[in-house]
Amino acid sequence: MSKVVEIERCDLSSEENNSSHRTELNGEERLIVRRGQAFNITLHLKAGSKDFQPGDSSFTFTAQTGPQPRKESDTDVSFKLCESIVDSEWSASVTTCVGNTVCVSISSSPSAPIGVYALILDQEGQKTSLGQFILLFNPWCPSEYIRLFIQRRICVFFSTGPLCCLTGDAVYMQSETKRQEYVLSQHGQIYRGTHKRIKGTPWNFGQFEPGILDICLKILDKNPKFVFDAAKDCSARGSPVYVTRVLSAMINSNDDRGVLVGKWWDYSGGVHPGNWVGSGDILRQWAERGPVRFGQCWVFAAVACTVSRALGIPCRVVTNFGSAHDTNANLVIENVYDEHGEAISPDSIWNFHVWVDSWMTRPDLGSEYDGWQTSDPTPQETSDGVFCCGPASLRAIKEGELTKKYDTPFIFAEVNADVVDMVRLSDGQLVQISGSTKSVGCFISTKAVGSDKRHDVTHQYKYPEGSKEERQVYEKAQHHNKLQQRGEEPGLQLKIKLAERMFVGSDFEVHAVLTNNHMETRTCTFTFLARAVGYSGKLGETCGLVSDKVELLSGGVKRLTLKLEYNVYRSAITSDRLIQLVAFTLNKETTECSKAEKTIVLDEPDIEIQLMGEATVKQPVAVELTLLNPLPEPLQDCSFTIEGTGLTDGTPVTARVASVGPAEEAKASVELRPSSSGSTVLLVNFDSDKLRNIKSFVNVFVKDHEEV
């Protein structure tokens, strides 16, 4: 006798399931669940259909993902009804059966490939489509061992059955506050500047904005590995290591039609990287028109963070100050200068560089390498023939385990390379000036969990500079040109002293101080140079130069003063507002050289943001914006651009201002009509012809109607 029952419709219960799976911010119109955690569906039987008996059922469920689902690739999985959910694999169980409704609980494997799935019911060969759902990584899914430990420690018992799987999801993160920060938070801070002047820039990740999840899945479908072998690529999407490596390649467009085009000079034909305040616009533009122009490291990293969080991978944006770019992979930054102090070597040290850390296990390396993994979507060097980098285990980086995948030597050099300064004389001779084991990898920073404060994570990447452990690690990393640590030695010592306040638009003085610590008199050429510089270390025009031939008695001091005038540096600096100062001495007869270098960040004006009343859902509220022009000349083409999840309709709002004279205030008023209640962040960007990319933010709490 046939056991087939007639299905009238299937209710995927998207609202309830999305809430329990913490995906409700993506909307409630479709089912979005996390792997390794059960979700419930309701089958409505046709009137007059035979009674359903769970123990006498022929139900077989099939879940399929990708264009070529295959059983051997775990992209086509079939499973029958069982008495209870099986934690470690796809399974289904009837929870209730009343009249013509049958409620079924379905759990996916905690290692299943993520993506869009079709759910099919098979009864003796008669197949019924039950609908589609999206499956994401699950940071809330621990192993069975951890789950039982948590239950016993806090005496929690779950009435809905097992919380998760036997093996757990590879991205499981135990701390709920960290899951809130690294998965669910849509706002963050990205740190820029120099290690002496670290400044946080607000960013709207917006991973739950409408359409963003679909775009993130599209990124995976556009990667060359999917195009070459879709079945293999979809199967590999069960591994966060694989997905993270794909994203590090696809966020840049160097080898494919990835998201962002990198540009560090001349932004004609695109958007200045400093203008971006969120990932949403970038991702939407890519989905509509292809690669977006332009991005730099913090933009690449921010977009990678958005995509990772959208897919369920815990992710944080990290800034490394004094970041080395080791072009010849010898773990030494060899700074070579000509006799005038001009850099002529390919190695460089960026004032800062930004990447992402993602949380996951590393079964390919061993459990001791689980945890944070660094990946870098900024295209710098190729890896396996592709512009991508990582993921590399922070444990491997810190311990100098450079044989561990992926790209650990390059990232190790970024945070822990040694530095050698040399001068190439006119006869070709190279003269070593100095060296340092401490100037690379300073104040490695990320946003603190649950606050807008900076959190220093340098200790997670390296041992304390100069410590015995740090040096042992460096030797283990097979550094071929290790500098000998040395104490203070006789010689010409250079220091650069800065003015207390250095506002953009002002004139100010900086000083180079030369001290002769020799026992005898020294003669040399003393040069003090200022040049505009980008955050990547690319040098621009000269802003000032002073030079003198000096003769110093033993213990003598010589000071050179360089006045930096706004009418000189204004056309040279970039929107990063960075100026590099280099003091240089050279005695050609003895080939004795010394050098000191500092990069300064010109202070920018503040934006005053004032809400004229309480923010309430669907009620207008005015926002007053004010910025004082610090420049000694008028500003033209001024505008304030604001953005905030739930505060605007998803697109930035721009308020234009007429010209603003020197020491005058640029003012604008914008009316917002919030669409959703709760805490959010209002981001503001000021732009003009001469003062660009000034950013600020304010936290906003939007009340619901009932709270008014």
XYZ file of C-alpha atoms in Angstrom:
708
model
C 0.000 0.000 0.000
C 1.274 3.462 -0.908
C 2.524 5.571 1.997
C 2.423 8.810 -0.026
C 0.552 11.761 1.497
C -0.489 14.767 -0.550
C 1.232 18.043 0.360
C -0.806 21.198 -0.160
C 1.928 23.623 0.881
C 4.997 24.011 3.067
C 5.487 26.810 5.580
C 9.206 27.447 6.127
C 8.419 29.600 9.203
C 11.009 32.176 8.167
C 10.172 34.685 10.880
C 10.548 32.240 13.793
C 13.523 30.374 12.329
C 15.439 33.505 11.351
C 14.981 34.876 14.855
C 16.295 31.733 16.527
C 19.218 31.596 14.077
C 20.050 35.298 14.590
C 19.489 36.184 10.947
C 16.328 38.252 11.369
C 18.224 41.441 10.481
C 18.405 40.089 6.923
C 14.598 40.239 6.796
C 11.848 37.703 7.391
C 10.667 37.119 3.821
C 12.847 34.036 3.279
C 14.516 31.334 5.333
C 18.123 32.068 6.355
C 19.632 29.620 8.838
C 22.977 28.705 10.318
C 24.490 25.286 9.926
C 24.474 22.699 12.697
C 21.334 24.178 14.273
C 17.803 22.827 13.834
C 15.032 24.765 12.106
C 11.331 23.940 11.898
C 9.008 23.664 8.911
C 5.280 22.861 8.739
C 3.786 20.613 6.063
C 0.121 21.254 5.363
C -1.581 18.159 3.928
C -4.409 18.377 1.451
C -7.896 17.929 2.821
C -8.944 14.306 2.572
C -5.369 13.089 2.439
C -4.605 9.879 4.270
C -3.500 10.188 7.886
C 0.203 10.743 8.404
C 1.968 8.198 10.618
C 5.620 9.153 11.389
C 6.637 5.567 12.004
C 5.039 4.438 8.757
C 6.300 7.283 6.546
C 8.296 7.164 3.329
C 9.571 10.725 3.775
C 13.074 11.365 2.431
C 14.371 14.914 2.414
C 17.001 16.185 -0.016
C 19.043 19.394 0.322
C 20.925 20.567 -2.778
C 23.243 23.499 -3.403
C 25.173 24.746 -6.425
C 24.538 24.314 -10.166
C 25.869 20.742 -10.156
C 24.824 19.097 -6.867
C 26.604 15.805 -6.223
C 26.401 13.342 -3.360
C 30.158 12.759 -3.376
C 30.710 16.520 -2.973
C 28.260 16.905 -0.069
C 26.233 19.312 -2.211
C 23.375 16.791 -2.655
C 22.384 15.252 0.674
C 19.417 12.961 1.362
C 18.166 11.975 4.818
C 15.140 10.146 6.199
C 12.989 10.861 9.223
C 14.433 9.648 12.507
C 13.177 9.676 16.083
C 15.356 12.630 17.038
C 17.800 15.019 15.437
C 21.326 13.667 14.865
C 23.763 16.393 15.852
C 26.648 15.711 13.501
C 24.850 15.300 10.168
C 21.816 16.281 8.140
C 18.745 14.870 9.852
C 14.978 15.370 10.285
C 12.455 14.479 12.938
C 8.699 14.989 13.335
C 7.986 17.164 16.364
C 4.162 17.345 16.210
C 1.421 15.923 14.009
C -2.040 17.439 14.471
C -4.822 16.987 11.929
C -3.565 17.990 8.503
C -0.354 19.656 9.749
C 2.988 17.959 10.273
C 5.791 19.890 11.979
C 9.296 18.729 11.079
C 12.590 19.769 12.655
C 15.570 19.714 10.268
C 19.219 20.095 11.167
C 22.108 20.568 8.763
C 25.627 19.254 9.150
C 27.914 21.697 10.995
C 30.432 21.260 8.168
C 27.970 21.605 5.280
C 28.876 23.974 2.425
C 27.276 27.365 2.823
C 25.074 28.796 0.094
C 21.569 28.700 -1.369
C 19.826 25.345 -0.933
C 16.763 23.745 -2.459
C 14.746 21.556 -0.065
C 12.904 18.638 -1.666
C 10.600 15.953 -0.217
C 10.696 12.537 -1.869
C 7.892 9.997 -1.246
C 8.467 6.774 -3.136
C 9.881 8.702 -6.090
C 7.233 11.424 -6.001
C 9.128 14.650 -5.396
C 7.732 17.877 -3.965
C 9.681 21.131 -3.832
C 9.384 22.606 -0.335
C 11.254 25.846 -1.104
C 14.693 27.396 -0.796
C 16.819 28.491 2.138
C 20.237 30.060 2.676
C 22.735 28.267 4.903
C 25.449 30.277 6.705
C 28.381 29.568 9.009
C 27.386 29.326 12.673
C 29.605 30.899 15.366
C 26.996 29.787 17.962
C 27.499 26.078 17.215
C 29.967 24.437 19.644
C 31.086 20.862 19.723
C 29.002 18.461 21.790
C 31.755 18.382 24.413
C 31.685 22.171 24.823
C 27.879 22.210 24.795
C 27.651 19.723 27.643
C 30.316 21.637 29.573
C 28.342 24.876 29.202
C 25.127 23.135 30.267
C 26.694 21.761 33.409
C 28.460 25.003 34.298
C 25.416 27.249 33.975
C 22.680 24.632 34.459
C 20.873 25.381 31.227
C 18.641 22.750 29.661
C 17.216 23.171 26.187
C 13.617 22.089 25.605
C 14.009 22.265 21.831
C 16.562 19.483 21.685
C 20.352 19.567 21.255
C 21.802 23.010 20.685
C 24.374 21.894 18.181
C 26.571 19.244 16.724
C 29.102 16.669 17.814
C 32.030 18.327 16.043
C 30.835 21.934 16.072
C 31.124 24.607 13.423
C 34.688 25.576 12.499
C 33.878 29.229 13.234
C 32.442 28.621 16.716
C 33.307 31.462 19.106
C 32.515 30.927 22.771
C 32.043 34.522 23.950
C 28.595 35.971 23.264
C 29.882 39.545 23.545
C 32.520 38.782 20.925
C 29.931 37.147 18.662
C 27.835 40.291 18.952
C 30.861 42.395 17.989
C 32.475 40.266 15.289
C 29.352 38.838 13.602
C 26.310 40.998 14.322
C 27.702 44.519 14.750
C 27.218 46.636 11.628
C 29.417 49.546 12.705
C 33.074 49.816 13.557
C 36.238 51.885 13.765
C 39.185 51.634 11.376
C 42.459 53.092 12.635
C 44.724 55.234 10.467
C 47.485 57.845 10.819
C 50.828 57.022 12.435
C 51.683 55.200 15.641
C 52.230 58.581 17.296
C 48.842 59.911 16.112
C 46.334 57.089 15.815
C 42.890 58.156 14.674
C 39.786 56.010 14.424
C 37.593 56.370 11.349
C 33.956 55.235 11.667
C 32.754 52.668 9.131
C 29.334 51.239 8.337
C 29.809 47.549 7.544
C 26.072 47.132 6.868
C 26.160 43.348 6.422
C 22.419 43.114 7.074
C 21.343 45.863 4.700
C 18.838 44.739 2.032
C 20.470 42.805 -0.789
C 23.944 42.603 0.776
C 23.799 38.881 1.596
C 22.841 38.064 -1.997
C 25.753 40.152 -3.234
C 28.142 38.327 -0.884
C 26.973 34.989 -2.270
C 27.377 36.402 -5.786
C 31.016 37.210 -4.992
C 31.598 33.517 -4.301
C 29.859 32.585 -7.561
C 32.032 34.993 -9.569
C 35.363 33.753 -8.298
C 37.547 32.005 -10.938
C 37.556 28.724 -9.016
C 33.767 28.534 -9.302
C 33.914 29.383 -13.003
C 36.527 26.684 -13.598
C 34.894 23.932 -11.501
C 31.602 24.923 -9.885
C 31.012 21.558 -8.232
C 34.420 21.494 -6.563
C 34.162 25.119 -5.481
C 30.703 24.713 -3.921
C 31.842 21.598 -2.086
C 34.823 23.477 -0.630
C 32.567 26.196 0.781
C 32.138 24.117 3.907
C 35.611 25.332 4.935
C 35.956 28.887 6.261
C 39.662 28.654 5.405
C 38.761 28.162 1.742
C 36.066 30.828 1.718
C 38.355 33.369 3.411
C 41.108 32.763 0.865
C 38.618 33.190 -1.981
C 37.439 36.480 -0.465
C 40.997 37.807 -0.115
C 41.299 37.401 -3.895
C 37.808 38.570 -4.864
C 37.679 41.793 -2.819
C 40.372 43.158 -5.163
C 39.959 43.061 -8.938
C 43.538 42.344 -10.040
C 43.019 38.796 -11.334
C 39.279 38.800 -11.917
C 36.286 41.089 -11.883
C 36.463 41.408 -8.127
C 34.939 44.155 -6.051
C 37.504 46.977 -5.838
C 40.169 48.536 -8.035
C 43.173 49.685 -6.004
C 44.600 53.151 -6.654
C 47.123 55.145 -4.642
C 47.481 58.237 -6.839
C 45.326 60.153 -9.348
C 41.711 59.236 -8.667
C 40.206 60.640 -11.852
C 37.552 58.331 -13.263
C 36.512 57.025 -9.863
C 35.806 57.756 -6.200
C 38.591 58.887 -3.887
C 39.100 56.012 -1.395
C 38.715 58.449 1.484
C 35.170 59.303 0.424
C 33.758 55.885 1.289
C 32.056 55.610 4.683
C 30.477 52.178 4.341
C 30.606 48.899 2.430
C 27.007 48.873 1.191
C 27.426 51.368 -1.644
C 30.589 49.626 -2.844
C 28.989 46.181 -2.922
C 25.824 47.417 -4.613
C 27.839 49.237 -7.287
C 29.905 46.104 -7.915
C 26.771 43.969 -8.278
C 25.328 46.411 -10.809
C 28.371 47.507 -12.816
C 31.422 45.430 -11.933
C 34.716 46.525 -10.280
C 34.395 49.739 -8.268
C 36.985 52.517 -8.544
C 38.805 53.065 -6.154
C 39.931 51.447 -2.916
C 42.935 51.392 -0.617
C 43.851 49.039 2.198
C 41.281 50.150 4.773
C 38.508 50.011 2.161
C 39.562 46.535 0.978
C 39.658 45.327 4.585
C 36.321 46.895 5.540
C 34.528 45.293 2.578
C 36.145 41.932 3.383
C 34.894 42.279 6.964
C 31.367 43.012 5.748
C 31.288 39.950 3.494
C 32.797 37.677 6.152
C 30.298 38.749 8.812
C 27.417 38.443 6.351
C 28.411 34.823 5.688
C 28.733 34.112 9.416
C 32.528 34.211 9.852
C 33.593 36.276 12.914
C 35.829 39.026 11.579
C 37.665 42.121 12.779
C 39.531 44.904 10.945
C 43.145 45.287 12.082
C 45.615 48.139 11.504
C 49.380 47.610 11.650
C 51.395 50.785 12.160
C 54.870 50.722 10.648
C 53.879 47.956 8.242
C 56.727 46.478 6.222
C 56.437 45.514 2.561
C 59.240 43.001 2.036
C 59.609 42.659 -1.741
C 62.451 40.109 -1.778
C 61.164 37.876 1.042
C 64.334 38.032 3.148
C 62.536 39.414 6.237
C 64.659 42.569 6.071
C 63.532 45.986 4.890
C 66.557 47.411 3.113
C 66.100 51.172 2.839
C 68.638 52.451 0.316
C 69.096 56.207 -0.167
C 71.164 58.325 -2.505
C 73.506 61.027 -1.225
C 70.614 63.504 -1.026
C 68.482 61.279 1.190
C 66.132 60.177 -1.588
C 64.798 56.611 -1.258
C 65.835 54.393 -4.180
C 64.956 50.884 -2.959
C 61.791 48.800 -3.647
C 61.289 47.796 -0.009
C 59.080 50.124 1.981
C 57.451 50.673 5.345
C 53.875 51.896 5.164
C 52.794 54.322 7.865
C 49.893 51.958 8.385
C 48.344 48.995 6.650
C 44.936 47.445 7.245
C 43.802 43.834 6.894
C 41.280 41.495 8.544
C 41.440 38.695 11.083
C 38.859 35.899 10.844
C 38.082 33.362 13.575
C 38.162 29.652 12.697
C 39.783 26.299 13.349
C 42.717 25.097 11.237
C 42.348 21.346 10.741
C 44.931 21.622 7.955
C 47.550 22.834 10.457
C 46.542 21.406 13.834
C 44.423 22.619 16.722
C 47.249 24.728 18.196
C 46.822 27.068 15.223
C 43.069 27.589 15.734
C 41.723 31.082 16.434
C 42.382 34.337 14.619
C 43.655 34.044 11.059
C 45.028 37.009 9.105
C 44.043 37.586 5.488
C 44.799 40.635 3.379
C 42.623 41.555 0.379
C 44.823 44.512 -0.634
C 46.731 43.438 -3.780
C 50.448 43.622 -2.904
C 52.120 40.347 -3.937
C 50.819 37.203 -5.629
C 50.215 33.927 -3.821
C 49.919 30.791 -5.953
C 49.810 33.134 -8.934
C 46.871 35.175 -7.596
C 46.737 38.502 -5.774
C 45.558 37.192 -2.425
C 47.051 36.717 1.013
C 46.163 34.332 3.837
C 44.599 33.109 5.928
C 47.663 32.787 8.155
C 47.370 31.717 11.780
C 48.299 34.391 14.320
C 49.909 31.624 16.360
C 52.132 30.722 13.391
C 53.003 34.387 12.836
C 53.887 34.966 16.478
C 55.968 31.789 16.765
C 57.778 32.264 13.433
C 56.338 29.052 11.958
C 56.750 30.214 8.385
C 56.088 26.829 6.779
C 52.430 26.971 7.830
C 49.880 27.979 5.210
C 49.046 30.549 3.863
C 51.516 33.400 3.182
C 52.854 33.449 6.727
C 56.339 34.742 5.720
C 54.898 37.836 4.070
C 52.649 38.698 7.022
C 55.443 37.918 9.501
C 57.633 40.472 7.717
C 54.818 43.050 7.818
C 54.803 42.979 11.626
C 58.314 41.857 12.559
C 60.864 42.558 9.812
C 64.192 44.081 10.739
C 65.235 47.331 9.060
C 68.578 48.326 7.558
C 69.262 51.875 6.305
C 71.996 52.283 3.707
C 73.411 55.012 1.468
C 74.541 54.380 -2.097
C 77.423 56.717 -2.848
C 78.075 58.116 -6.304
C 80.774 55.471 -6.851
C 78.219 52.718 -6.166
C 79.471 51.887 -2.694
C 76.769 50.963 -0.147
C 77.296 52.336 3.345
C 75.152 51.134 6.219
C 73.784 54.005 8.283
C 71.803 52.265 10.954
C 69.450 49.426 11.712
C 66.420 48.676 13.833
C 64.635 45.616 15.170
C 61.837 47.634 16.732
C 60.407 50.015 14.139
C 58.126 47.555 12.276
C 54.774 46.391 13.636
C 53.758 49.004 16.206
C 50.473 49.504 18.024
C 48.590 46.867 16.039
C 45.019 48.021 16.576
C 41.416 46.945 16.281
C 38.134 48.191 17.699
C 37.487 47.023 21.256
C 34.628 44.613 21.878
C 31.483 46.470 22.889
C 32.926 49.989 22.725
C 34.404 52.516 20.294
C 37.794 52.429 22.035
C 40.990 51.164 20.426
C 42.242 47.723 21.468
C 45.944 46.988 21.064
C 46.537 43.422 19.807
C 50.284 43.651 19.139
C 50.919 40.911 21.695
C 48.804 38.509 19.628
C 51.141 38.953 16.650
C 54.556 39.137 18.292
C 56.481 38.941 21.525
C 57.555 42.217 23.172
C 60.114 43.986 21.036
C 63.644 43.291 22.169
C 62.611 40.410 24.443
C 64.462 37.113 24.377
C 61.412 35.343 22.954
C 61.006 37.815 20.120
C 64.626 37.391 19.061
C 64.426 33.611 19.248
C 61.344 33.682 17.037
C 63.109 35.898 14.552
C 66.034 33.481 14.339
C 63.631 30.569 13.900
C 62.121 32.465 10.989
C 65.524 32.097 9.283
C 66.299 35.709 8.993
C 69.457 35.875 6.840
C 70.555 39.373 7.755
C 69.885 39.566 11.460
C 71.233 42.714 12.985
C 73.238 42.428 16.182
C 71.602 44.164 19.080
C 73.766 46.941 20.306
C 73.699 49.577 22.981
C 74.288 53.270 22.573
C 77.396 53.901 20.498
C 79.478 56.970 19.769
C 78.514 58.843 16.665
C 76.372 61.604 15.298
C 72.892 61.353 16.807
C 69.877 62.903 15.082
C 66.452 63.737 16.507
C 63.428 65.467 15.018
C 61.298 67.669 17.276
C 57.760 68.685 16.349
C 55.526 71.619 17.123
C 52.834 70.963 19.734
C 49.949 71.808 17.385
C 50.049 71.209 13.646
C 46.651 72.021 12.144
C 46.048 71.753 8.435
C 45.983 75.315 7.119
C 48.507 76.653 9.640
C 52.200 77.526 9.343
C 54.420 75.798 11.893
C 58.050 74.960 12.586
C 59.800 71.612 13.003
C 63.368 71.096 14.114
C 66.207 68.665 13.430
C 68.728 68.400 16.276
C 72.217 66.995 15.623
C 74.417 66.007 18.576
C 78.081 64.995 18.236
C 78.740 62.114 20.634
C 82.227 61.517 19.243
C 85.295 62.377 21.271
C 86.500 64.623 18.476
C 85.185 67.292 16.149
C 83.063 66.165 13.198
C 82.284 67.900 9.912
C 79.333 66.971 7.727
C 76.560 68.147 5.454
C 73.339 68.489 7.459
C 70.056 68.331 5.492
C 66.480 68.601 6.719
C 63.752 67.746 4.195
C 59.936 67.661 4.266
C 57.863 65.823 1.632
C 54.220 64.925 1.228
C 53.603 61.201 1.608
C 50.693 58.815 1.179
C 49.800 56.255 3.824
C 51.368 53.533 1.647
C 54.741 55.298 1.814
C 54.562 56.767 -1.701
C 56.377 60.103 -1.638
C 54.980 63.286 -3.167
C 56.282 66.801 -3.677
C 58.791 68.571 -1.454
C 57.254 70.891 1.153
C 60.467 72.387 2.497
C 64.239 71.958 2.505
C 67.118 73.421 4.499
C 70.778 72.391 4.374
C 74.029 73.484 5.967
C 77.669 72.442 6.243
C 78.424 72.113 9.931
C 81.478 71.607 12.129
C 80.612 70.288 15.571
C 82.914 70.065 18.551
C 82.614 67.011 20.773
C 79.315 67.288 22.608
C 78.206 70.107 20.344
C 74.618 70.530 19.182
C 73.325 71.982 15.922
C 69.646 72.753 15.290
C 68.083 73.205 11.854
C 64.643 74.814 11.763
C 62.262 74.159 8.903
C 59.150 76.293 8.556
C 56.280 74.480 6.877
C 54.003 77.028 5.248
C 50.455 76.261 4.197
C 50.786 78.004 0.844
C 53.620 75.587 0.042
C 52.363 72.254 1.403
C 48.651 72.681 0.550
C 49.028 71.512 -3.058
C 51.435 68.710 -2.164
C 49.648 66.771 0.582
C 47.028 64.116 -0.079
C 43.749 63.667 1.791
C 45.739 61.577 4.303
C 47.355 64.871 5.417
C 50.733 63.219 5.982
C 54.149 64.891 5.729
C 57.401 62.951 6.006
C 60.353 64.657 7.702
C 63.884 63.365 7.018
C 67.056 64.660 8.695
C 70.260 63.459 7.075
C 73.997 63.915 7.645
C 76.820 62.817 5.362
C 80.603 63.078 5.543
C 81.803 61.928 2.111
C 85.417 61.639 3.253
C 84.698 59.196 6.081
C 81.392 57.875 4.581
C 79.849 58.423 8.007
C 76.078 58.937 7.730
C 73.166 59.356 10.099
C 69.451 59.681 9.497
C 66.260 60.395 11.422
C 62.726 60.232 10.059
C 59.244 61.075 11.278
C 55.872 61.235 9.600
C 53.416 63.775 10.908
C 49.642 63.882 10.551
C 48.159 67.345 10.251
C 45.287 67.806 12.679
C 41.866 68.256 11.083
C 38.840 70.255 12.274
C 35.991 68.584 14.129
C 32.459 68.218 12.814
C 29.817 69.199 15.336
C 26.731 66.976 15.035
C 23.575 67.966 16.876
C 20.194 66.208 16.760
C 17.444 68.771 17.255
C 15.225 66.562 19.352
C 14.701 62.858 19.966
C 14.851 60.399 17.087
C 11.576 58.491 16.692
C 10.525 55.941 14.088
C 8.860 57.566 11.027
C 9.026 61.010 12.658
C 11.151 63.802 11.162
C 14.191 64.917 13.139
C 16.600 67.659 12.100
C 20.361 67.191 12.262
C 22.521 70.323 12.502
C 26.074 70.009 11.141
C 28.859 72.535 11.738
C 32.537 72.671 10.742
C 34.935 75.574 11.257
C 37.143 76.321 8.239
C 40.737 76.296 9.584
C 42.297 77.374 6.291
C 43.384 80.938 5.464
C 41.369 80.787 2.239
C 37.782 80.060 1.229
C 36.419 76.546 0.755
C 34.407 75.825 -2.406
C 32.069 72.947 -3.359
C 31.420 72.104 0.288
C 29.133 69.249 1.252
C 28.126 67.154 4.238
C 27.243 63.522 3.496
C 25.469 61.482 6.147
C 24.639 57.803 6.359
C 23.214 55.559 9.041
C 21.458 52.205 9.129
C 17.790 52.805 9.904
C 18.243 56.587 9.668
C 18.300 56.953 5.877
C 16.672 54.945 3.110
C 19.908 53.047 2.486
C 21.531 55.737 0.340
C 23.715 58.561 1.679
C 22.101 62.005 2.106
C 24.129 64.992 0.903
C 23.695 68.607 1.976
C 25.592 71.162 -0.096
C 26.952 74.412 1.321
C 27.959 77.652 -0.384
C 31.557 78.827 -0.174
C 32.931 79.197 3.349
C 35.433 81.937 4.119
C 38.511 81.673 6.353
C 37.615 81.113 10.020
C 33.938 80.869 9.035
C 31.650 77.954 9.805
C 30.176 75.592 7.238
C 26.650 74.829 8.400
C 23.945 72.527 7.100
C 20.678 71.070 8.338
C 19.342 67.710 7.201
C 15.973 66.182 8.028
C 15.921 62.455 8.725
C 12.961 60.132 9.089
C 14.166 56.978 10.917
C 12.721 53.703 9.621
C 13.572 51.390 12.522
C 14.035 51.651 16.272
C 17.068 50.818 18.378
C 20.710 51.855 18.589
C 22.505 52.930 15.427
C 25.330 55.206 14.305
C 25.094 58.379 12.237
C 28.199 58.796 10.034
C 29.121 62.224 8.641
C 31.680 63.117 5.965
C 32.643 66.696 5.020
C 34.205 67.349 1.632
C 35.316 70.440 -0.277
C 37.816 71.512 -2.894
C 40.618 72.091 -0.367
C 39.582 70.198 2.764
C 38.622 66.615 2.061
C 37.276 63.533 3.808
C 36.723 64.949 7.288
C 34.732 62.330 9.179
C 32.826 62.089 12.421
C 30.013 60.090 13.959
C 27.475 60.089 16.751
C 25.615 57.241 18.397
C 21.838 57.534 18.028
C 19.020 55.725 19.797
C 15.772 55.712 17.805
C 12.602 55.362 19.860
C 9.570 53.420 18.730
C 6.136 55.075 18.633
C 5.087 53.248 21.792
C 8.034 54.736 23.725
C 7.042 58.315 22.969
